Amino acid sequence: MRHRNAGYKLGRNTSHRRALLRNLVTSIVMEDRVETTITKAKAARPHVEKLITLGKKGDLHARRLALSYLQTREAVTRLFETVAPRYGERNGGYLRIVRTGFQKGDGAEKAFIELLGAEQVLDEKRQKRAEIRAKRREELDKAMAEQQQQSAGDGTDVSS
Amino acid sequence: MPNPKRRHSKARTSKRRAHDALTATGLSECPNCHERKLSHRACPKCGTYKGRDVLEVKEAS
């Protein structure tokens, strides 16, 4: 029987745990996807779902309740205006957790937790990031090539 | 201090350890790149899970 085994303690005292979860939940609302450990993802999920339910209600009282949990006003705005309207038809199950591997150091299992319906936004974000990275690499390669040319020129000078 | 009364033979040690063997992890095949991967996890090789790109895979450069 799993009586009295509910919830996740995460090895923290109450205030530490509450602070951690509020922080994590705010990040999920703001970023759509967060990579964390599987246990933290599972602990954060019900909190996010309850907030989205508040977001679907959309009245002033719900907004104040959300503000009392989320850490920034921007997160509340995003929750009510961007995140919650995605789930008009759906009753719960707004998040997806996918296991991704193991953490170096302590071997904890990693996972990402993401909001359903955010795939397109996330893919765009990732593409943008990849473009920036490619551009930066190109510049680096160019700088490196120039440097090499210069040092090669110096080398021939010294030998002659 | 209490001490062992008798010598502990090698046979006794290995008989005890006869049941200590580990079992290999069951692996499944990634439907995308056909690499062996842990089940219910994103494939570390090609970064897909359930037909969707989910991870950024570092390519060897």
mmCIF file of C-alpha atoms in Angstrom:
data_model
loop_
_atom_site.group_PDB
_atom_site.id
_atom_site.type_symbol
_atom_site.label_atom_id
_atom_site.label_comp_id
_atom_site.label_asym_id
_atom_site.label_seq_id
_atom_site.Cartn_x
_atom_site.Cartn_y
_atom_site.Cartn_z
ATOM 1 C CA MET A 1 0.000 0.000 0.000
ATOM 2 C CA ARG A 2 1.281 3.433 -0.786
ATOM 3 C CA HIS A 3 -0.584 5.128 2.009
ATOM 4 C CA ARG A 4 0.975 8.405 3.166
ATOM 5 C CA ASN A 5 3.548 8.364 0.369
ATOM 6 C CA ALA A 6 2.131 11.165 -1.748
ATOM 7 C CA GLY A 7 4.175 13.968 -3.215
ATOM 8 C CA TYR A 8 7.839 14.736 -3.660
ATOM 9 C CA LYS A 9 10.057 16.122 -0.921
ATOM 10 C CA LEU A 10 13.117 16.636 -3.120
ATOM 11 C CA GLY A 11 15.417 16.509 -0.083
ATOM 12 C CA ARG A 12 14.519 20.040 0.903
ATOM 13 C CA ASN A 13 12.617 21.686 3.712
ATOM 14 C CA THR A 14 9.233 23.218 3.004
ATOM 15 C CA SER A 15 10.329 26.746 2.168
ATOM 16 C CA HIS A 16 13.262 25.587 0.024
ATOM 17 C CA ARG A 17 11.001 23.202 -1.869
ATOM 18 C CA ARG A 18 8.316 25.843 -2.390
ATOM 19 C CA ALA A 19 10.880 28.340 -3.640
ATOM 20 C CA LEU A 20 12.393 25.785 -6.029
ATOM 21 C CA LEU A 21 9.033 24.774 -7.452
ATOM 22 C CA ARG A 22 7.810 28.359 -7.877
ATOM 23 C CA ASN A 23 11.000 29.183 -9.714
ATOM 24 C CA LEU A 24 10.741 26.105 -11.928
ATOM 25 C CA VAL A 25 7.058 26.662 -12.687
ATOM 26 C CA THR A 26 7.675 30.316 -13.582
ATOM 27 C CA SER A 27 10.398 29.175 -15.970
ATOM 28 C CA ILE A 28 8.113 26.614 -17.595
ATOM 29 C CA VAL A 29 5.403 29.234 -18.157
ATOM 30 C CA MET A 30 7.921 31.676 -19.607
ATOM 31 C CA GLU A 31 10.013 29.309 -21.738
ATOM 32 C CA ASP A 32 7.541 26.550 -22.740
ATOM 33 C CA ARG A 33 10.256 23.958 -22.221
ATOM 34 C CA VAL A 34 12.654 23.383 -19.349
ATOM 35 C CA GLU A 35 15.253 20.685 -18.893
ATOM 36 C CA THR A 36 15.516 19.381 -15.353
ATOM 37 C CA THR A 37 15.624 16.105 -13.466
ATOM 38 C CA ILE A 38 12.745 13.698 -13.882
ATOM 39 C CA THR A 39 11.723 14.015 -10.220
ATOM 40 C CA LYS A 40 11.576 17.797 -10.322
ATOM 41 C CA ALA A 41 9.624 17.650 -13.573
ATOM 42 C CA LYS A 42 7.094 15.302 -12.014
ATOM 43 C CA ALA A 43 6.861 17.481 -8.901
ATOM 44 C CA ALA A 44 6.294 20.654 -10.943
ATOM 45 C CA ARG A 45 3.658 19.234 -13.292
ATOM 46 C CA PRO A 46 0.569 19.477 -11.033
ATOM 47 C CA HIS A 47 1.452 23.064 -10.112
ATOM 48 C CA VAL A 48 1.631 24.121 -13.759
ATOM 49 C CA GLU A 49 -1.639 22.343 -14.533
ATOM 50 C CA LYS A 50 -3.425 24.138 -11.713
ATOM 51 C CA LEU A 51 -2.094 27.475 -12.930
ATOM 52 C CA ILE A 52 -3.285 26.785 -16.468
ATOM 53 C CA THR A 53 -6.714 25.993 -15.068
ATOM 54 C CA LEU A 54 -6.619 29.400 -13.364
ATOM 55 C CA GLY A 55 -5.546 30.895 -16.685
ATOM 56 C CA LYS A 56 -8.557 29.392 -18.426
ATOM 57 C CA LYS A 57 -10.878 30.916 -15.841
ATOM 58 C CA GLY A 58 -9.314 34.252 -16.661
ATOM 59 C CA ASP A 59 -11.053 36.506 -14.117
ATOM 60 C CA LEU A 60 -9.402 38.941 -11.750
ATOM 61 C CA HIS A 61 -9.506 36.576 -8.793
ATOM 62 C CA ALA A 62 -7.787 33.824 -10.790
ATOM 63 C CA ARG A 63 -5.205 36.337 -11.913
ATOM 64 C CA ARG A 64 -4.445 37.332 -8.328
ATOM 65 C CA LEU A 65 -4.153 33.693 -7.250
ATOM 66 C CA ALA A 66 -1.718 33.055 -10.106
ATOM 67 C CA LEU A 67 0.270 36.134 -9.155
ATOM 68 C CA SER A 68 0.564 34.821 -5.614
ATOM 69 C CA TYR A 69 2.368 31.734 -6.937
ATOM 70 C CA LEU A 70 4.288 32.871 -10.016
ATOM 71 C CA GLN A 71 7.297 35.028 -9.325
ATOM 72 C CA THR A 72 6.968 37.654 -12.037
ATOM 73 C CA ARG A 73 4.109 39.687 -13.455
ATOM 74 C CA GLU A 74 5.327 38.882 -16.971
ATOM 75 C CA ALA A 75 4.773 35.200 -16.261
ATOM 76 C CA VAL A 76 1.173 35.890 -15.196
ATOM 77 C CA THR A 77 0.558 37.921 -18.353
ATOM 78 C CA ARG A 78 2.041 35.196 -20.512
ATOM 79 C CA LEU A 79 0.056 32.506 -18.693
ATOM 80 C CA PHE A 80 -3.259 34.286 -19.227
ATOM 81 C CA GLU A 81 -2.694 35.642 -22.715
ATOM 82 C CA THR A 82 -0.503 33.098 -24.483
ATOM 83 C CA VAL A 83 -0.451 29.780 -22.637
ATOM 84 C CA ALA A 84 -3.981 29.242 -21.315
ATOM 85 C CA PRO A 85 -5.859 30.025 -24.591
ATOM 86 C CA ARG A 86 -4.081 27.062 -26.239
ATOM 87 C CA TYR A 87 -6.036 24.613 -24.103
ATOM 88 C CA GLY A 88 -9.649 25.624 -24.616
ATOM 89 C CA GLU A 89 -10.913 22.106 -25.335
ATOM 90 C CA ARG A 90 -8.491 20.090 -23.229
ATOM 91 C CA ASN A 91 -9.209 19.100 -19.627
ATOM 92 C CA GLY A 92 -5.827 18.662 -18.020
ATOM 93 C CA GLY A 93 -2.735 16.887 -19.315
ATOM 94 C CA TYR A 94 -1.211 20.097 -20.591
ATOM 95 C CA LEU A 95 2.390 18.992 -20.215
ATOM 96 C CA ARG A 96 4.718 16.438 -21.666
ATOM 97 C CA ILE A 97 7.708 14.941 -19.869
ATOM 98 C CA VAL A 98 10.327 13.132 -21.963
ATOM 99 C CA ARG A 99 13.311 11.408 -20.402
ATOM 100 C CA THR A 100 16.524 12.393 -22.085
ATOM 101 C CA GLY A 101 19.432 10.675 -20.361
ATOM 102 C CA PHE A 102 21.545 10.827 -17.252
ATOM 103 C CA GLN A 103 23.358 13.689 -15.579
ATOM 104 C CA LYS A 104 27.102 13.559 -15.328
ATOM 105 C CA GLY A 105 28.297 13.746 -11.738
ATOM 106 C CA ASP A 106 25.457 12.228 -9.774
ATOM 107 C CA GLY A 107 23.797 10.076 -12.436
ATOM 108 C CA ALA A 108 20.386 11.663 -11.901
ATOM 109 C CA GLU A 109 17.957 11.050 -14.714
ATOM 110 C CA LYS A 110 17.309 14.145 -16.814
ATOM 111 C CA ALA A 111 14.125 14.982 -18.621
ATOM 112 C CA PHE A 112 12.512 17.954 -20.235
ATOM 113 C CA ILE A 113 9.066 19.161 -19.393
ATOM 114 C CA GLU A 114 7.223 21.132 -22.037
ATOM 115 C CA LEU A 115 3.806 22.605 -22.636
ATOM 116 C CA LEU A 116 1.748 20.843 -25.274
ATOM 117 C CA GLY A 117 1.032 23.035 -28.263
ATOM 118 C CA ALA A 118 4.358 24.839 -27.897
ATOM 119 C CA GLU A 119 6.182 22.599 -30.367
ATOM 120 C CA GLN A 120 6.099 25.118 -33.186
ATOM 121 C CA VAL A 121 7.380 27.952 -31.016
ATOM 122 C CA LEU A 122 10.102 25.729 -29.642
ATOM 123 C CA ASP A 123 11.204 24.516 -33.071
ATOM 124 C CA GLU A 124 11.415 28.105 -34.289
ATOM 125 C CA LYS A 125 13.418 29.051 -31.216
ATOM 126 C CA ARG A 126 15.778 26.160 -31.773
ATOM 127 C CA GLN A 127 16.235 27.026 -35.437
ATOM 128 C CA LYS A 128 17.076 30.610 -34.541
ATOM 129 C CA ARG A 129 19.583 29.415 -31.990
ATOM 130 C CA ALA A 130 21.169 27.057 -34.532
ATOM 131 C CA GLU A 131 21.447 29.897 -37.064
ATOM 132 C CA ILE A 132 23.168 32.141 -34.548
ATOM 133 C CA ARG A 133 25.494 29.332 -33.629
ATOM 134 C CA ALA A 134 26.360 28.639 -37.280
ATOM 135 C CA LYS A 135 27.047 32.319 -37.878
ATOM 136 C CA ARG A 136 29.283 32.521 -34.841
ATOM 137 C CA ARG A 137 31.162 29.400 -35.908
ATOM 138 C CA GLU A 138 31.652 30.837 -39.396
ATOM 139 C CA GLU A 139 33.119 34.016 -37.926
ATOM 140 C CA LEU A 140 35.361 32.027 -35.642
ATOM 141 C CA ASP A 141 36.567 29.874 -38.512
ATOM 142 C CA LYS A 142 37.310 32.966 -40.556
ATOM 143 C CA ALA A 143 39.218 34.589 -37.692
ATOM 144 C CA MET A 144 41.121 31.381 -37.115
ATOM 145 C CA ALA A 145 42.063 31.077 -40.791
ATOM 146 C CA GLU A 146 43.279 34.685 -40.816
ATOM 147 C CA GLN A 147 45.338 34.098 -37.720
ATOM 148 C CA GLN A 148 46.848 30.985 -39.183
ATOM 149 C CA GLN A 149 47.750 32.811 -42.374
ATOM 150 C CA GLN A 150 49.406 35.547 -40.376
ATOM 151 C CA SER A 151 51.404 33.147 -38.218
ATOM 152 C CA ALA A 152 52.350 31.114 -41.308
ATOM 153 C CA GLY A 153 53.656 34.336 -42.918
ATOM 154 C CA ASP A 154 55.651 35.089 -39.764
ATOM 155 C CA GLY A 155 57.045 31.560 -39.795
ATOM 156 C CA THR A 156 58.414 31.885 -43.322
ATOM 157 C CA ASP A 157 59.964 35.257 -42.407
ATOM 158 C CA VAL A 158 61.808 33.725 -39.478
ATOM 159 C CA SER A 159 63.093 30.765 -41.491
ATOM 160 C CA SER A 160 64.339 32.945 -44.363
ATOM 161 C CA MET B 1 36.990 -8.811 20.213
ATOM 162 C CA PRO B 2 35.087 -11.705 18.546
ATOM 163 C CA ASN B 3 36.881 -13.333 15.659
ATOM 164 C CA PRO B 4 36.013 -15.996 13.050
ATOM 165 C CA LYS B 5 36.581 -19.489 14.397
ATOM 166 C CA ARG B 6 37.331 -21.098 11.026
ATOM 167 C CA ARG B 7 38.969 -20.191 7.757
ATOM 168 C CA HIS B 8 36.499 -19.044 5.093
ATOM 169 C CA SER B 9 37.237 -21.048 1.942
ATOM 170 C CA LYS B 10 37.253 -19.697 -1.627
ATOM 171 C CA ALA B 11 34.541 -22.193 -2.503
ATOM 172 C CA ARG B 12 32.311 -20.767 0.217
ATOM 173 C CA THR B 13 32.875 -17.246 -1.105
ATOM 174 C CA SER B 14 32.135 -18.170 -4.706
ATOM 175 C CA LYS B 15 29.091 -20.230 -3.698
ATOM 176 C CA ARG B 16 27.681 -17.203 -1.935
ATOM 177 C CA ARG B 17 28.349 -15.045 -4.953
ATOM 178 C CA ALA B 18 26.743 -17.530 -7.354
ATOM 179 C CA HIS B 19 23.475 -15.622 -7.126
ATOM 180 C CA ASP B 20 24.927 -12.120 -7.295
ATOM 181 C CA ALA B 21 25.074 -11.806 -11.100
ATOM 182 C CA LEU B 22 23.605 -8.669 -12.684
ATOM 183 C CA THR B 23 21.163 -8.895 -15.550
ATOM 184 C CA ALA B 24 21.705 -6.902 -18.700
ATOM 185 C CA THR B 25 19.428 -3.905 -19.316
ATOM 186 C CA GLY B 26 16.717 -4.572 -21.852
ATOM 187 C CA LEU B 27 17.228 -2.249 -24.791
ATOM 188 C CA SER B 28 14.844 -1.358 -27.561
ATOM 189 C CA GLU B 29 15.532 -0.221 -31.097
ATOM 190 C CA CYS B 30 15.196 3.410 -32.118
ATOM 191 C CA PRO B 31 12.595 3.517 -34.919
ATOM 192 C CA ASN B 32 14.456 6.402 -36.563
ATOM 193 C CA CYS B 33 18.148 5.442 -36.610
ATOM 194 C CA HIS B 34 17.861 1.763 -35.563
ATOM 195 C CA GLU B 35 20.383 2.282 -32.796
ATOM 196 C CA ARG B 36 19.797 0.401 -29.541
ATOM 197 C CA LYS B 37 18.407 2.722 -26.913
ATOM 198 C CA LEU B 38 16.745 2.631 -23.510
ATOM 199 C CA SER B 39 12.997 2.332 -23.784
ATOM 200 C CA HIS B 40 10.721 5.289 -22.945
ATOM 201 C CA ARG B 41 13.599 7.709 -23.447
ATOM 202 C CA ALA B 42 14.633 10.014 -26.257
ATOM 203 C CA CYS B 43 17.271 8.433 -28.483
ATOM 204 C CA PRO B 44 20.668 9.902 -27.530
ATOM 205 C CA LYS B 45 22.025 9.122 -30.990
ATOM 206 C CA CYS B 46 19.530 10.882 -33.252
ATOM 207 C CA GLY B 47 17.616 12.946 -30.661
ATOM 208 C CA THR B 48 14.127 11.821 -31.592
ATOM 209 C CA TYR B 49 11.280 10.483 -29.519
ATOM 210 C CA LYS B 50 7.934 9.357 -30.923
ATOM 211 C CA GLY B 51 8.774 10.675 -34.377
ATOM 212 C CA ARG B 52 9.714 14.176 -33.259
ATOM 213 C CA ASP B 53 13.078 15.877 -32.907
ATOM 214 C CA VAL B 54 13.469 16.560 -29.251
ATOM 215 C CA LEU B 55 17.153 16.853 -28.500
ATOM 216 C CA GLU B 56 20.003 18.762 -29.986
ATOM 217 C CA VAL B 57 22.587 16.197 -30.900
ATOM 218 C CA LYS B 58 26.169 17.312 -30.980
ATOM 219 C CA GLU B 59 27.812 16.169 -34.176
ATOM 220 C CA ALA B 60 31.392 15.013 -33.972
ATOM 221 C CA SER B 61 33.518 17.688 -35.591
#
